[in-house]
C-alpha atoms as a PDB file:
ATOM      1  CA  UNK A   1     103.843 102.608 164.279  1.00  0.00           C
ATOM      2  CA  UNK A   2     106.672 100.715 165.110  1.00  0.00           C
ATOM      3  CA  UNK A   3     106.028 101.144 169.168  1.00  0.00           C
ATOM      4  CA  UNK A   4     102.719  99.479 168.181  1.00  0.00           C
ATOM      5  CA  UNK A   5     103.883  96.423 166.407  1.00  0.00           C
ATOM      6  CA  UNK A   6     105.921  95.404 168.861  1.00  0.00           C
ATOM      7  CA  UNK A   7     103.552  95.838 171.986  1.00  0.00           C
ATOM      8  CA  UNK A   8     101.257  93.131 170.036  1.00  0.00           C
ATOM      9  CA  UNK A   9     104.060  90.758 168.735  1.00  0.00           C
ATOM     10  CA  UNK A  10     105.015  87.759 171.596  1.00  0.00           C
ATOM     11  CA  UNK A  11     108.211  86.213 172.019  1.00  0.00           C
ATOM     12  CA  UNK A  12     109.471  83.339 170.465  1.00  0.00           C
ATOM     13  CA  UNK A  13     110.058  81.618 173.532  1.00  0.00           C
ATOM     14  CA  UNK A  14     106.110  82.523 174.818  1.00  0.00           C
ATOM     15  CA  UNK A  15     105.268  80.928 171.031  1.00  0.00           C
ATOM     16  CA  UNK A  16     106.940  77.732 171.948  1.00  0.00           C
ATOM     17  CA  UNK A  17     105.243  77.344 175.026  1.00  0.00           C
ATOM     18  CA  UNK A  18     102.215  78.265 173.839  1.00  0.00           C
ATOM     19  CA  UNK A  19     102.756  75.631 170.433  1.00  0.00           C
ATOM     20  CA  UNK A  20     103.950  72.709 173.291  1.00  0.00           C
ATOM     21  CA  UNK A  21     100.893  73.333 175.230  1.00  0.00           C
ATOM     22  CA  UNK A  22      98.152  73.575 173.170  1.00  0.00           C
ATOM     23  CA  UNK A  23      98.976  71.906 169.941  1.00  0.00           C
ATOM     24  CA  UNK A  24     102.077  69.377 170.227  1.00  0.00           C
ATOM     25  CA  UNK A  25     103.308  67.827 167.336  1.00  0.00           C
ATOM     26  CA  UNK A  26     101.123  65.002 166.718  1.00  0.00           C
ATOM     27  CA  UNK A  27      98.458  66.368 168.237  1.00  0.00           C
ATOM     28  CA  UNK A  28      94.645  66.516 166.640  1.00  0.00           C
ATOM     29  CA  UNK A  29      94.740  70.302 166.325  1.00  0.00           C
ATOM     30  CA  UNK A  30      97.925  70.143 164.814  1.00  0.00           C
ATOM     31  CA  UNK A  31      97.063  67.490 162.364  1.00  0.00           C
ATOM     32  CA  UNK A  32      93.982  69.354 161.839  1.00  0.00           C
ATOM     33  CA  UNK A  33      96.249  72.519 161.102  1.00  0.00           C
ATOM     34  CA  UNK A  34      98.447  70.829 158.707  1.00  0.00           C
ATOM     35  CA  UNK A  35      95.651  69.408 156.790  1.00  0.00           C
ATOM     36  CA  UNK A  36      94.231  72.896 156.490  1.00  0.00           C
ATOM     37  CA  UNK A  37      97.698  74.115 155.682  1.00  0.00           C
ATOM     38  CA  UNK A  38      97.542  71.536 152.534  1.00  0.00           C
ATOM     39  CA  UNK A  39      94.184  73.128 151.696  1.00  0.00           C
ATOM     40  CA  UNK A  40      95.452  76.510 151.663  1.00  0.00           C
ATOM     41  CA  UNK A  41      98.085  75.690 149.652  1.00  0.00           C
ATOM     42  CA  UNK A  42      95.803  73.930 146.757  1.00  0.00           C
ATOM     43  CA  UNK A  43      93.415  76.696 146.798  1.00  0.00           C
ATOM     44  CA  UNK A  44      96.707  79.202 146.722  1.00  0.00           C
ATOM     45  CA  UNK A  45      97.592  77.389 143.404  1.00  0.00           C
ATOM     46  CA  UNK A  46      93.804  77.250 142.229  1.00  0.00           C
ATOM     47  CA  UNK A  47      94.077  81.125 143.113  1.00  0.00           C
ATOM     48  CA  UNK A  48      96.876  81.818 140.652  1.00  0.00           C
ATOM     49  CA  UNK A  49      95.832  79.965 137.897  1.00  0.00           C
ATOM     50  CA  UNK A  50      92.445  81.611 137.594  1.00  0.00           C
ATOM     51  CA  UNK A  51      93.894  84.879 138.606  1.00  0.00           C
ATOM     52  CA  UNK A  52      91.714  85.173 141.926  1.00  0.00           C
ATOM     53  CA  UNK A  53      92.963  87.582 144.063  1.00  0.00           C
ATOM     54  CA  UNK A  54      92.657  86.927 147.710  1.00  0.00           C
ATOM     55  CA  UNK A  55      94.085  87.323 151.206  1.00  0.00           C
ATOM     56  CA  UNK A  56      94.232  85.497 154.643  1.00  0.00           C
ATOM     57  CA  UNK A  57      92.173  87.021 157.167  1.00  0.00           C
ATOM     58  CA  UNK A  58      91.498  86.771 160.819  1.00  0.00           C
ATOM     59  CA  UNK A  59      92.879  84.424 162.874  1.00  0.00           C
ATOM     60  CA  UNK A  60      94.972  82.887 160.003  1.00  0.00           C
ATOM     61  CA  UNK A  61      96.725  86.377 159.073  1.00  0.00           C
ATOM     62  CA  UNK A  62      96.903  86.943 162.791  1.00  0.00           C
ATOM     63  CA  UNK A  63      98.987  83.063 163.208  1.00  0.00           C
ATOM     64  CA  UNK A  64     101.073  83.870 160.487  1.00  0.00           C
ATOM     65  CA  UNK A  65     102.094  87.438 161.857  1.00  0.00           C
ATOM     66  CA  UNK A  66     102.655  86.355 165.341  1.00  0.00           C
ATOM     67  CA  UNK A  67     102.969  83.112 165.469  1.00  0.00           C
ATOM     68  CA  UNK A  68     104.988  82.209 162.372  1.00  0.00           C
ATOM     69  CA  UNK A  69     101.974  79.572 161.280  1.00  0.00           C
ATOM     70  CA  UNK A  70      98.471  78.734 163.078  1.00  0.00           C
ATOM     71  CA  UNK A  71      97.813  80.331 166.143  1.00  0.00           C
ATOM     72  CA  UNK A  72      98.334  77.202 168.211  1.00  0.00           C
ATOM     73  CA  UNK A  73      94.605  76.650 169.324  1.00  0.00           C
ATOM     74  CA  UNK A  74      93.069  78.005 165.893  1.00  0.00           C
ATOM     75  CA  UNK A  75      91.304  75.515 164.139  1.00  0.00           C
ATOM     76  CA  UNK A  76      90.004  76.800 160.691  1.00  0.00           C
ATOM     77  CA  UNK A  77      91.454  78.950 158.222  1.00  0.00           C
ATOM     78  CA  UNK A  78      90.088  82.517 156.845  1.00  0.00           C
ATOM     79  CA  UNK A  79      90.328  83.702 153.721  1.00  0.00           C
ATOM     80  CA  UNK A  80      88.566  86.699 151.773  1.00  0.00           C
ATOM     81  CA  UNK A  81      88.793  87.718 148.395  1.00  0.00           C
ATOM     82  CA  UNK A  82      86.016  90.138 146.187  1.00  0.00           C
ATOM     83  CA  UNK A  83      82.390  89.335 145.009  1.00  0.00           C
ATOM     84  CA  UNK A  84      84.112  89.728 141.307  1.00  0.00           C
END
């Protein structure tokens, strides 16, 4: 399992170039990204209060895992949680 983790994980130096080329700070996408950032984190807290369990999916679990945040051309943020 291991093998496979890191044959899909990228370098921090290929996530810095990738971050400085696609979504520079100030950027739109990456004031896009922080705005959705603020969004996950007042549905996170809506989430606890009411006892809703859910997770990030997608692209955003994917950014988080290898990327350490959004991945840097990402615009939107997944999340999934049950019917009940």
């Amino acid at each position: 399992m291991e093998d496979i983790k890191h044959k899909y994980m990228i370098t921090e130096q290929l996530a810095k170039e990738l971050k400085e080329h696609y979504n520079p700070e100030g950027s739109s996408i990456r004031l896009l990204q922080l705005n959705l950032l603020d969004i996950l984190k007042a549905f996170d807290q809506f989430a606890r209060k009411h006892d809703i369990t859910y997770s990030i999916f997608w692209g955003t679990l994917l950014g988080a895992v290898r990327h350490h945040g959004f991945i840097p051309w990402d615009d939107d943020a997944d999340i999934i949680m049950t019917r009940s």
